[in-house]
Short mmCIF file of C-alpha atoms in Angstrom, two decimals:
data_model
loop_
_atom_site.label_atom_id
_atom_site.label_comp_id
_atom_site.label_asym_id
_atom_site.label_seq_id
_atom_site.Cartn_x
_atom_site.Cartn_y
_atom_site.Cartn_z
CA MET A 1 22.67 -13.82 35.76
CA ARG A 2 21.28 -10.33 36.16
CA PRO A 3 17.58 -9.79 35.58
CA LEU A 4 16.35 -8.67 32.20
CA LYS A 5 15.89 -4.89 31.90
CA ARG A 6 12.72 -4.49 29.91
CA PRO A 7 11.12 -1.13 28.60
CA PRO A 8 8.09 -0.14 30.29
CA ALA A 9 4.93 -2.01 29.81
CA PRO A 10 1.11 -1.50 30.43
CA SER A 11 -0.53 -3.77 32.67
CA SER A 12 -2.89 -6.54 31.18
CA LEU A 13 -6.02 -4.40 32.57
CA SER A 14 -4.72 -1.49 30.74
CA MET A 15 -4.30 -3.43 27.72
CA PHE A 16 -7.75 -4.69 28.03
CA TRP A 17 -9.38 -1.11 28.38
CA ASN A 18 -7.23 -0.11 25.38
CA ALA A 19 -8.30 -2.94 23.24
CA LEU A 20 -12.00 -2.42 24.05
CA GLY A 21 -12.15 1.08 22.38
CA THR A 22 -10.22 0.12 19.29
CA GLY A 23 -13.00 -1.36 17.33
CA ASP A 24 -11.87 -1.92 13.80
CA ASN A 25 -9.12 0.51 13.96
CA ALA A 26 -6.16 -0.46 16.23
CA TYR A 27 -4.08 2.49 15.12
CA PRO A 28 -4.98 4.90 17.98
CA MET A 29 -4.41 2.48 20.59
CA LEU A 30 -0.55 2.27 19.80
CA PHE A 31 -0.42 5.92 19.68
CA ARG A 32 -1.92 6.04 23.04
CA LEU A 33 0.60 3.74 24.45
CA PHE A 34 3.65 5.56 22.72
CA GLN A 35 2.38 8.94 24.41
CA LYS A 36 2.24 7.26 27.75
CA TYR A 37 5.23 5.01 27.87
CA GLY A 38 7.63 6.67 25.45
CA ASP A 39 9.79 5.37 22.27
CA ILE A 40 10.11 1.69 23.40
CA VAL A 41 7.11 -0.05 24.69
CA TRP A 42 6.78 -3.57 25.87
CA LEU A 43 3.29 -5.27 24.95
CA ARG A 44 3.58 -8.51 26.86
CA GLY A 45 2.71 -11.90 25.14
CA PRO A 46 3.63 -15.42 23.97
CA GLY A 47 7.29 -15.91 23.11
CA GLY A 48 8.68 -12.63 24.76
CA GLY A 49 5.73 -10.48 23.32
CA MET A 50 6.36 -7.29 21.25
CA TYR A 51 8.43 -4.34 21.70
CA LEU A 52 6.81 -1.12 20.02
CA VAL A 53 9.59 1.00 18.86
CA SER A 54 9.05 4.62 18.03
CA ASN A 55 12.53 6.17 17.44
CA PRO A 56 14.26 6.54 14.17
CA ALA A 57 17.69 5.54 15.54
CA PHE A 58 16.20 2.50 16.98
CA ILE A 59 14.21 1.62 13.91
CA LYS A 60 17.37 2.03 11.83
CA HIS A 61 19.12 -0.66 14.48
CA PHE A 62 16.60 -3.38 13.67
CA LEU A 63 15.91 -2.66 9.73
CA VAL A 64 19.27 -2.02 8.90
CA ASP A 65 22.30 -2.19 11.08
CA ASN A 66 21.57 -5.54 12.66
CA ALA A 67 18.82 -6.79 10.19
CA ALA A 68 20.73 -9.42 8.35
CA SER A 69 22.41 -10.83 11.47
CA ASN A 70 19.51 -10.73 14.14
CA TYR A 71 16.18 -9.63 12.48
CA PRO A 72 14.98 -11.34 9.47
CA LYS A 73 11.78 -11.16 8.05
CA ASN A 74 9.95 -14.47 8.50
CA TYR A 75 6.47 -13.57 8.39
CA MET A 76 3.80 -14.35 5.45
CA ALA A 77 0.18 -13.33 6.14
CA PRO A 78 -1.53 -16.61 5.27
CA GLN A 79 -4.44 -14.94 3.74
CA ARG A 80 -2.48 -13.21 1.19
CA GLY A 81 -0.45 -16.54 0.61
CA ILE A 82 -3.32 -18.30 -0.97
CA VAL A 83 -3.02 -15.96 -3.92
CA LEU A 84 0.61 -14.77 -3.99
CA GLY A 85 2.60 -17.75 -3.12
CA ALA A 86 6.29 -17.43 -2.86
CA SER A 87 6.79 -13.85 -4.15
CA LEU A 88 8.84 -10.76 -3.15
CA SER A 89 6.24 -9.80 -0.03
CA THR A 90 6.57 -13.52 1.31
CA THR A 91 10.05 -14.80 0.91
CA GLU A 92 13.23 -13.82 2.81
CA GLY A 93 16.97 -14.81 2.62
CA ALA A 94 18.41 -15.96 -0.62
CA GLU A 95 15.41 -16.94 -2.31
CA TRP A 96 13.91 -12.92 -1.73
CA LEU A 97 17.47 -11.78 -2.81
CA ARG A 98 17.38 -13.89 -5.97
CA HIS A 99 13.73 -12.75 -7.11
CA ARG A 100 14.62 -9.31 -6.29
CA ARG A 101 17.69 -8.95 -8.40
CA MET A 102 15.83 -10.70 -11.23
CA ALA A 103 12.64 -8.45 -10.72
CA GLN A 104 14.65 -5.02 -10.49
CA PRO A 105 14.98 -4.18 -14.05
CA GLY A 106 11.50 -3.58 -14.49
CA PHE A 107 11.60 -0.98 -11.76
CA GLN A 108 14.60 0.93 -13.14
CA ARG A 109 13.98 4.80 -13.07
CA ASP A 110 14.32 5.47 -16.73
CA ARG A 111 12.10 2.50 -17.62
CA LEU A 112 9.51 3.58 -15.22
CA LEU A 113 9.65 7.11 -16.61
CA ALA A 114 9.49 5.67 -20.30
CA SER A 115 6.22 4.05 -19.14
CA VAL A 116 4.32 7.10 -18.15
CA PRO A 117 2.49 7.60 -21.64
CA LYS A 118 1.11 3.81 -21.03
CA ILE A 119 0.21 4.84 -17.41
CA VAL A 120 -1.71 7.96 -18.56
CA LYS A 121 -3.57 5.99 -21.47
CA SER A 122 -4.86 3.37 -18.94
CA ILE A 123 -6.06 5.90 -16.42
CA ARG A 124 -7.75 7.76 -19.37
CA GLY A 125 -9.61 4.91 -20.49
CA GLN A 126 -10.78 3.98 -16.83
CA LEU A 127 -11.96 7.51 -16.35
CA GLU A 128 -13.86 7.79 -19.86
CA GLU A 129 -15.32 4.12 -19.41
CA ARG A 130 -16.30 4.24 -15.81
CA TRP A 131 -16.12 7.58 -14.11
CA GLU A 132 -17.92 9.82 -17.11
CA PRO A 133 -21.36 7.98 -16.81
CA LYS A 134 -21.24 8.56 -13.36
CA LEU A 135 -20.67 12.25 -13.75
CA ARG A 136 -23.50 12.24 -16.27
CA SER A 137 -25.93 10.34 -14.16
CA GLY A 138 -25.09 11.88 -10.79
CA GLU A 139 -24.59 8.52 -9.40
CA PRO A 140 -22.33 8.49 -6.52
CA LEU A 141 -18.92 6.62 -6.56
CA GLU A 142 -17.61 4.16 -3.99
CA VAL A 143 -14.08 5.40 -4.14
CA PHE A 144 -12.24 2.43 -2.81
CA PRO A 145 -13.10 -0.16 -5.30
CA ALA A 146 -12.97 2.70 -8.08
CA MET A 147 -9.47 3.33 -7.16
CA SER A 148 -8.55 -0.27 -6.84
CA ARG A 149 -9.90 -0.88 -10.16
CA LEU A 150 -7.96 2.18 -11.87
CA VAL A 151 -4.58 0.93 -10.25
CA VAL A 152 -5.14 -2.64 -11.17
CA SER A 153 -6.02 -1.83 -14.77
CA THR A 154 -2.80 0.43 -15.16
CA LEU A 155 -0.49 -2.36 -13.57
CA GLY A 156 -1.93 -4.87 -15.80
CA GLN A 157 -0.95 -3.05 -18.85
CA LEU A 158 2.67 -2.41 -17.39
CA ALA A 159 2.90 -5.99 -16.38
CA CYS A 160 1.54 -7.94 -19.49
CA SER A 161 0.41 -5.11 -21.94
CA GLU A 162 -3.24 -6.55 -21.44
CA GLU A 163 -6.56 -5.12 -20.44
CA PHE A 164 -7.69 -7.31 -17.29
CA PRO A 165 -11.12 -8.96 -17.51
CA ASP A 166 -13.81 -7.44 -15.59
CA ASP A 167 -14.34 -10.36 -13.21
CA VAL A 168 -10.47 -10.74 -12.69
CA CYS A 169 -10.51 -7.06 -11.44
CA GLU A 170 -13.64 -7.58 -9.34
CA ALA A 171 -11.99 -10.65 -7.85
CA VAL A 172 -8.80 -8.75 -7.08
CA PHE A 173 -11.00 -6.08 -5.11
CA GLN A 174 -12.90 -8.85 -3.37
CA PHE A 175 -9.82 -10.73 -2.17
CA MET A 176 -8.04 -7.78 -1.44
CA VAL A 177 -10.73 -6.28 1.10
CA TYR A 178 -10.73 -10.04 2.48
CA ALA A 179 -6.87 -9.95 2.81
CA VAL A 180 -6.49 -6.57 4.47
CA ARG A 181 -9.54 -6.28 6.55
CA PRO A 182 -9.31 -7.17 10.48
CA ARG A 183 -9.17 -10.84 11.28
CA THR A 184 -11.88 -12.80 13.05
CA ARG A 185 -10.69 -15.05 15.83
CA VAL A 186 -11.33 -18.26 13.61
CA GLU A 187 -8.92 -16.43 10.84
CA ARG A 188 -6.33 -15.97 13.44
CA SER A 189 -6.27 -19.42 14.55
CA GLN A 190 -4.26 -22.46 12.95
CA LEU A 191 -6.93 -24.66 11.93
CA PRO A 192 -6.20 -27.23 8.95
CA ARG A 193 -6.72 -25.77 5.47
CA LYS A 194 -9.72 -28.14 4.93
CA LEU A 195 -11.41 -26.61 8.06
CA MET A 196 -10.59 -23.03 7.06
CA ASN A 197 -12.08 -23.59 3.52
CA LEU A 198 -15.36 -24.88 5.10
CA TYR A 199 -15.39 -21.72 7.07
CA TYR A 200 -14.73 -19.39 3.92
CA GLN A 201 -17.41 -21.34 2.08
CA ARG A 202 -19.99 -20.84 5.21
CA PHE A 203 -19.00 -17.25 6.17
CA GLN A 204 -16.91 -15.69 3.48
CA PRO A 205 -18.22 -17.16 0.25
CA GLN A 206 -16.59 -14.81 -1.99
CA VAL A 207 -13.08 -15.61 -0.69
CA LEU A 208 -12.37 -18.82 -2.65
CA PRO A 209 -13.85 -18.09 -5.84
CA ALA A 210 -12.06 -14.84 -5.99
CA ALA A 211 -8.72 -16.75 -5.15
CA ARG A 212 -9.32 -19.44 -7.64
CA ARG A 213 -10.23 -16.69 -10.27
CA ILE A 214 -6.95 -14.70 -9.58
CA ASP A 215 -4.96 -18.02 -9.86
CA THR A 216 -6.56 -19.35 -13.08
CA PHE A 217 -5.89 -15.87 -14.87
CA ALA A 218 -2.41 -15.71 -13.68
CA TRP A 219 -1.52 -19.06 -14.83
CA GLU A 220 -3.20 -18.48 -18.26
CA VAL A 221 -1.11 -15.54 -18.99
CA VAL A 222 2.16 -16.63 -17.65
CA ARG A 223 1.79 -20.26 -19.64
CA ARG A 224 0.74 -18.39 -22.65
CA ARG A 225 3.59 -15.82 -22.39
CA MET A 226 6.27 -18.44 -21.47
CA ALA A 227 5.55 -20.40 -24.72
CA LEU A 228 6.32 -17.45 -26.93
CA ALA A 229 9.57 -17.53 -28.84
CA GLU A 230 10.12 -13.77 -28.13
CA GLN A 231 8.80 -11.81 -25.29
CA PRO A 232 7.00 -8.28 -25.49
CA ASP A 233 8.63 -5.58 -23.91
CA ASP A 234 6.75 -5.32 -20.62
CA MET A 235 7.46 -6.17 -16.95
CA LEU A 236 6.40 -9.93 -17.30
CA GLY A 237 8.67 -10.16 -20.19
CA LEU A 238 11.80 -8.97 -18.49
CA MET A 239 10.88 -11.55 -15.82
CA ILE A 240 10.81 -14.28 -17.93
CA ASN A 241 14.01 -13.28 -19.73
CA ALA A 242 15.85 -12.47 -16.71
CA ARG A 243 18.73 -14.74 -15.53
CA ASP A 244 20.24 -15.23 -11.96
CA GLU A 245 24.06 -15.46 -11.19
CA LYS A 246 24.06 -19.07 -12.23
CA GLY A 247 22.29 -18.24 -15.44
CA GLU A 248 19.06 -20.00 -14.52
CA PRO A 249 15.76 -18.37 -15.50
CA MET A 250 12.80 -18.27 -12.90
CA LYS A 251 10.76 -21.50 -12.93
CA GLU A 252 7.09 -21.25 -14.07
CA GLN A 253 5.93 -21.23 -10.58
CA GLU A 254 8.21 -18.43 -9.66
CA VAL A 255 7.00 -16.32 -12.71
CA ARG A 256 3.44 -16.86 -11.81
CA ASP A 257 3.84 -15.75 -8.11
CA GLU A 258 5.74 -12.48 -9.13
CA PHE A 259 3.21 -11.69 -11.71
CA VAL A 260 0.47 -11.71 -9.27
CA GLU A 261 2.76 -9.89 -6.92
CA LEU A 262 2.81 -7.04 -9.72
CA PHE A 263 -0.84 -6.54 -10.00
CA PHE A 264 -2.33 -7.76 -6.80
CA GLY A 265 0.34 -6.92 -4.19
CA GLY A 266 1.24 -3.69 -6.37
CA GLN A 267 -2.33 -2.02 -6.23
CA VAL A 268 -3.01 -2.34 -2.59
CA SER A 269 -1.14 0.66 -1.15
CA THR A 270 -1.56 3.19 -4.00
CA GLY A 271 -5.59 2.40 -4.56
CA ILE A 272 -5.79 2.90 -0.67
CA ALA A 273 -3.64 6.08 -0.39
CA LEU A 274 -5.54 7.53 -3.69
CA SER A 275 -8.87 6.92 -2.02
CA PHE A 276 -7.73 8.57 1.28
CA MET A 277 -6.48 11.57 -0.64
CA TRP A 278 -9.87 12.28 -2.35
CA HIS A 279 -11.46 12.20 1.07
CA LEU A 280 -8.77 14.46 2.58
CA LEU A 281 -9.00 16.87 -0.37
CA ALA A 282 -12.90 17.14 -0.21
CA LEU A 283 -12.24 18.10 3.68
CA HIS A 284 -9.88 20.73 2.79
CA PRO A 285 -10.91 22.67 -0.41
CA GLU A 286 -8.05 25.20 -0.04
CA VAL A 287 -5.44 22.22 -0.65
CA ARG A 288 -7.68 20.96 -3.52
CA GLU A 289 -7.86 24.48 -5.36
CA ARG A 290 -3.92 24.66 -4.83
CA LEU A 291 -3.44 21.30 -6.31
CA VAL A 292 -5.81 22.15 -9.17
CA ASP A 293 -4.11 25.25 -9.74
CA GLU A 294 -0.73 23.53 -10.38
CA VAL A 295 -2.37 20.97 -12.68
CA ASP A 296 -3.76 23.54 -14.74
CA ARG A 297 -0.89 25.77 -14.86
CA THR A 298 1.63 22.95 -15.64
CA LEU A 299 -0.42 21.18 -17.97
CA ASN A 300 -2.68 23.84 -19.55
CA GLY A 301 -5.42 20.94 -20.46
CA ARG A 302 -3.27 18.30 -22.03
CA GLU A 303 -2.35 15.12 -20.34
CA PRO A 304 1.02 14.82 -18.27
CA THR A 305 4.27 13.47 -19.63
CA ALA A 306 7.01 12.17 -17.59
CA GLU A 307 8.67 15.67 -17.79
CA ASP A 308 5.41 17.21 -16.47
CA LEU A 309 5.24 14.94 -13.71
CA LYS A 310 8.49 16.23 -12.17
CA GLN A 311 6.76 19.78 -12.12
CA LEU A 312 3.70 18.55 -10.24
CA ARG A 313 5.47 18.96 -7.00
CA TYR A 314 2.63 19.97 -5.01
CA VAL A 315 0.44 17.18 -6.47
CA SER A 316 3.05 14.90 -4.88
CA GLN A 317 3.39 16.63 -1.71
CA VAL A 318 -0.49 15.99 -1.19
CA PHE A 319 -0.10 12.27 -2.04
CA GLU A 320 3.00 12.16 0.53
CA GLU A 321 0.99 13.79 3.08
CA THR A 322 -2.04 11.57 2.55
CA LEU A 323 0.56 8.58 3.13
CA ARG A 324 1.57 10.15 6.25
CA LEU A 325 -1.56 10.55 7.89
CA HIS A 326 -3.20 7.34 6.57
CA PRO A 327 -0.30 4.90 6.05
CA PRO A 328 -1.64 1.87 4.09
CA ALA A 329 0.93 -0.43 5.77
CA PRO A 330 0.42 -0.55 9.74
CA GLY A 331 4.14 -1.22 10.34
CA ILE A 332 7.14 -3.21 10.09
CA SER A 333 7.84 -6.07 12.32
CA ARG A 334 11.00 -8.52 12.84
CA PRO A 335 11.55 -11.03 15.37
CA ALA A 336 15.08 -11.17 17.13
CA ILE A 337 16.84 -14.62 16.74
CA LYS A 338 19.53 -13.87 19.16
CA ASP A 339 19.63 -11.72 22.39
CA ASP A 340 20.23 -7.88 21.70
CA THR A 341 19.96 -4.71 23.48
CA LEU A 342 18.01 -1.82 22.01
CA GLY A 343 17.78 1.81 23.64
CA GLY A 344 19.16 0.44 26.85
CA TYR A 345 16.89 -2.32 27.12
CA ASP A 346 17.12 -6.06 26.70
CA VAL A 347 15.79 -7.66 23.61
CA PRO A 348 15.66 -11.63 24.38
CA ALA A 349 15.65 -13.66 21.55
CA GLY A 350 11.94 -14.55 20.38
CA THR A 351 11.02 -10.78 20.90
CA MET A 352 9.04 -9.27 18.10
CA VAL A 353 10.44 -5.68 17.49
CA SER A 354 7.82 -3.40 15.74
CA ALA A 355 7.60 -0.22 14.28
CA SER A 356 4.36 1.57 13.53
CA SER A 357 4.25 3.94 10.74
CA TYR A 358 1.13 5.37 12.09
CA VAL A 359 2.82 6.22 15.49
CA MET A 360 6.09 7.54 13.46
CA HIS A 361 4.11 9.56 11.33
CA ARG A 362 2.57 11.36 14.26
CA HIS A 363 5.67 11.68 16.62
CA PRO A 364 5.67 15.19 18.05
CA GLU A 365 9.47 15.33 17.69
CA PHE A 366 9.44 15.26 14.02
CA TRP A 367 5.72 16.64 12.98
CA THR A 368 4.55 19.82 14.32
CA ASP A 369 0.79 19.58 14.85
CA PRO A 370 0.62 16.12 13.50
CA GLU A 371 -3.09 15.56 13.07
CA ARG A 372 -3.41 18.48 10.50
CA PHE A 373 -3.42 17.86 6.65
CA ASP A 374 -0.48 20.16 5.41
CA PRO A 375 1.19 19.03 2.33
CA GLU A 376 3.77 21.76 2.87
CA ARG A 377 5.41 19.27 5.34
CA PHE A 378 6.88 17.62 2.29
CA SER A 379 8.39 20.66 0.70
CA ALA A 380 12.09 19.76 -0.42
CA GLU A 381 13.60 21.80 2.57
CA LYS A 382 11.38 20.36 5.20
CA ALA A 383 11.67 16.55 4.09
CA GLN A 384 15.35 16.91 3.76
CA ALA A 385 15.53 17.94 7.50
CA ARG A 386 13.92 14.91 8.85
CA PRO A 387 15.74 11.87 9.98
CA ARG A 388 15.32 8.57 8.11
CA PHE A 389 12.28 6.50 9.42
CA ALA A 390 10.41 9.37 10.78
CA TYR A 391 8.57 8.65 7.56
CA MET A 392 7.95 5.28 6.09
CA PRO A 393 4.90 4.61 4.13
CA PHE A 394 6.71 2.08 1.85
CA GLY A 395 8.72 0.22 4.73
CA GLY A 396 12.46 0.28 5.00
CA GLY A 397 15.77 -1.12 4.92
CA GLN A 398 16.67 -4.03 2.59
CA ARG A 399 13.15 -4.66 2.11
CA VAL A 400 11.71 -1.31 1.43
CA CYS A 401 9.15 -1.55 -1.55
CA ILE A 402 10.49 -2.14 -4.87
CA GLY A 403 7.43 -0.34 -6.42
CA ALA A 404 7.60 3.00 -4.37
CA MET A 405 8.41 4.89 -7.45
CA LEU A 406 5.86 3.15 -9.83
CA ALA A 407 3.05 4.03 -6.91
CA SER A 408 4.25 7.54 -7.07
CA LEU A 409 3.93 7.80 -10.78
CA ILE A 410 0.66 6.16 -11.03
CA ALA A 411 -0.57 8.41 -7.98
CA THR A 412 0.41 11.81 -9.45
CA SER A 413 -0.73 10.67 -13.03
CA ALA A 414 -4.22 9.82 -11.77
CA SER A 415 -4.13 12.79 -9.33
CA ALA A 416 -3.80 15.00 -12.26
CA LEU A 417 -5.92 13.41 -14.70
CA VAL A 418 -8.81 13.28 -12.25
CA ALA A 419 -8.25 17.02 -11.03
CA GLN A 420 -8.39 18.11 -14.60
CA ARG A 421 -12.15 16.39 -15.05
CA TYR A 422 -13.87 16.41 -11.61
CA ARG A 423 -14.24 17.58 -8.14
CA LEU A 424 -15.20 14.77 -5.51
CA GLU A 425 -17.48 15.64 -2.79
CA HIS A 426 -18.75 13.35 0.11
CA VAL A 427 -22.40 12.04 -0.17
CA PRO A 428 -24.30 13.09 2.89
CA GLY A 429 -25.38 10.50 5.13
CA LYS A 430 -22.69 8.10 4.07
CA LYS A 431 -20.11 8.06 7.02
CA MET A 432 -16.59 6.72 6.09
CA ARG A 433 -15.04 4.00 8.58
CA LEU A 434 -11.37 3.50 8.96
CA MET A 435 -10.41 -0.33 9.16
CA THR A 436 -7.24 -1.55 10.30
CA GLY A 437 -6.13 -5.36 9.32
CA THR A 438 -3.07 -6.18 7.64
CA THR A 439 -3.40 -2.67 6.27
CA HIS A 440 -5.43 0.53 6.81
CA PHE A 441 -8.16 1.31 4.64
CA PRO A 442 -11.44 3.18 4.18
CA ALA A 443 -14.82 1.71 4.15
CA ASN A 444 -18.12 2.97 2.82
CA LEU A 445 -16.43 5.98 1.37
CA TRP A 446 -18.96 7.34 -1.26
CA MET A 447 -18.25 10.47 -3.26
CA LYS A 448 -20.09 12.36 -5.87
CA LEU A 449 -18.49 13.43 -9.03
CA LEU A 450 -18.93 16.84 -10.15
CA PRO A 451 -17.12 18.76 -13.01
CA ALA A 452 -13.86 20.16 -12.10
CA ARG A 453 -15.35 23.76 -13.48
CA ALA A 454 -18.19 24.87 -15.11
CA THR A 455 -17.06 23.84 -18.47
CA ALA A 456 -14.54 20.74 -18.21
CA PRO A 457 -11.71 20.69 -20.69
CA ASP A 458 -11.92 17.85 -23.26
CA THR A 459 -8.61 16.34 -22.41
CA SER A 460 -9.21 13.32 -24.48
CA LEU A 461 -8.47 15.62 -27.52
CA ARG A 462 -5.00 16.78 -26.32
CA SER A 463 -3.84 13.16 -25.34
CA VAL A 464 -0.02 12.50 -25.47
CA GLY A 465 -0.32 8.58 -25.04
#
C-alpha cells in the first residue's frame, strides 16, 4: 500500500503561534495559512484533521460533484439546536429534502417580490419608533442589536403577519449573540446537558431564559395557527398547508422548528451584514454619497417598490461587497465518508474538508486589491467573469441558503429607507471589535444618527405600503 499523499501542513508549533494571535477573530489565521501553503492546506487533528480548500474547482468537487455520494452535511451546532431543533439548517438527507420542498413555496421569486410593501412598511415602522427618538435626542445607536431587531421584526411580519413582542425580539438577540460568539472550552466539551445547564446558569445566565422565551413564543404561535380552519396568506400558513409527496403535512414539531428557523436563523446573516455595511459606509463617505445619490435619483423621496429595488443596483453592490469583506458565515465544511482525491492529494475517509468564505473572498487570483472596499467589483460585467464559488456568502451547492433572495430584498429596502433619513457616523472613543465564532460579527459598534441632509424628507407622507 502506497503512503498517503497529503497536502502541505503547518507544524504544530506554527499552528500554536498562529492561534496565539487570533484573539476572537480566527479568519486572518486561515488566510495566512492559505498564503503560505496554497489552495489546499492540511490542518492536522483527530479523525484525519481538516483540509482547508481555497480553489473554486476543488470547492465544487465536494459541494456539488461528490456531495451526495461522499460529502454529506452532518453537523449541527448544539448551541443553536437548543432553539432551532430539526430545521433546514440542521437536518440532512431525506428529512432535509422533504423540508426544503415544503418550505420552498414561501421563497418563490414572485411571492417575495410581492412581499416588498410589507417589508417596507415593517422597516418604516421600526425607524419611526426606534430610530427617530435617537436622532432627536442625539443618543448613539448600538448598530448590531438595532439591525437584528429591524430584521427580526420584518421576518415576523412575513412569517406570521404579527408584530413580535419586545421581550421576544430581545430574547432572539441575546440567544443569537450567545450562539454565534466564540466558544469557551467548556462549551466545546461534550458535557451532559444537566451539567451544561448548570454552567449556563452560573456563567451565561441570559441563555436559558432567552431560549425558553423563544420556544414558548414559537409554540404559542404555531399551535394557535394550526387550530385555524383557514390559514392567512403568509410563510407560516404556506408551511402548514404544504403537503409532501405522500400527501402528508408537516407535524406540529416540524412546523415549530421551521417557524423558528424563519425568524431566528433568517435574521442572523442579514442583520450582521447590514451592521458591517453602515460601518464601512462611514469609513468611505465617497461610496455613501454615491449610494445616497442613487437612492434619491431612483425614489425621489418616496419609499421603494419591488420595481424600484431592481433599479437600486449600486445599493445592492454595496451590500454584496460588504458580504465579501465580512462574510457572516465563516465557511462550509463537509466530512469525507469515503476515501477520495482532491487536487492531486489523498482525502482519507473521516477527513473534514472545509472552504473559508473569508479566504475565498480575498483570493488574489479572483479579487484585485482584495482588502479595498470597492462595490464596483459587483458590476454585472465583473460578477459574470468570476467563477462559481469565488464568492459564496450564502453557501453553495444543494445546501445554498434558501433565503438568499429574501435577505437581499430586506437589505436593499432597509438600505434605501435608512439612507433617505439618516447618516451614520462612528462614536469617538468606541472601538468596534471583530468576533468570529459560528459566524463573524461586529461587537461594540456604536454610531450616531444624523439627518441624511439638512432637511430630511418626510417619507412617511409618501409611503406606498
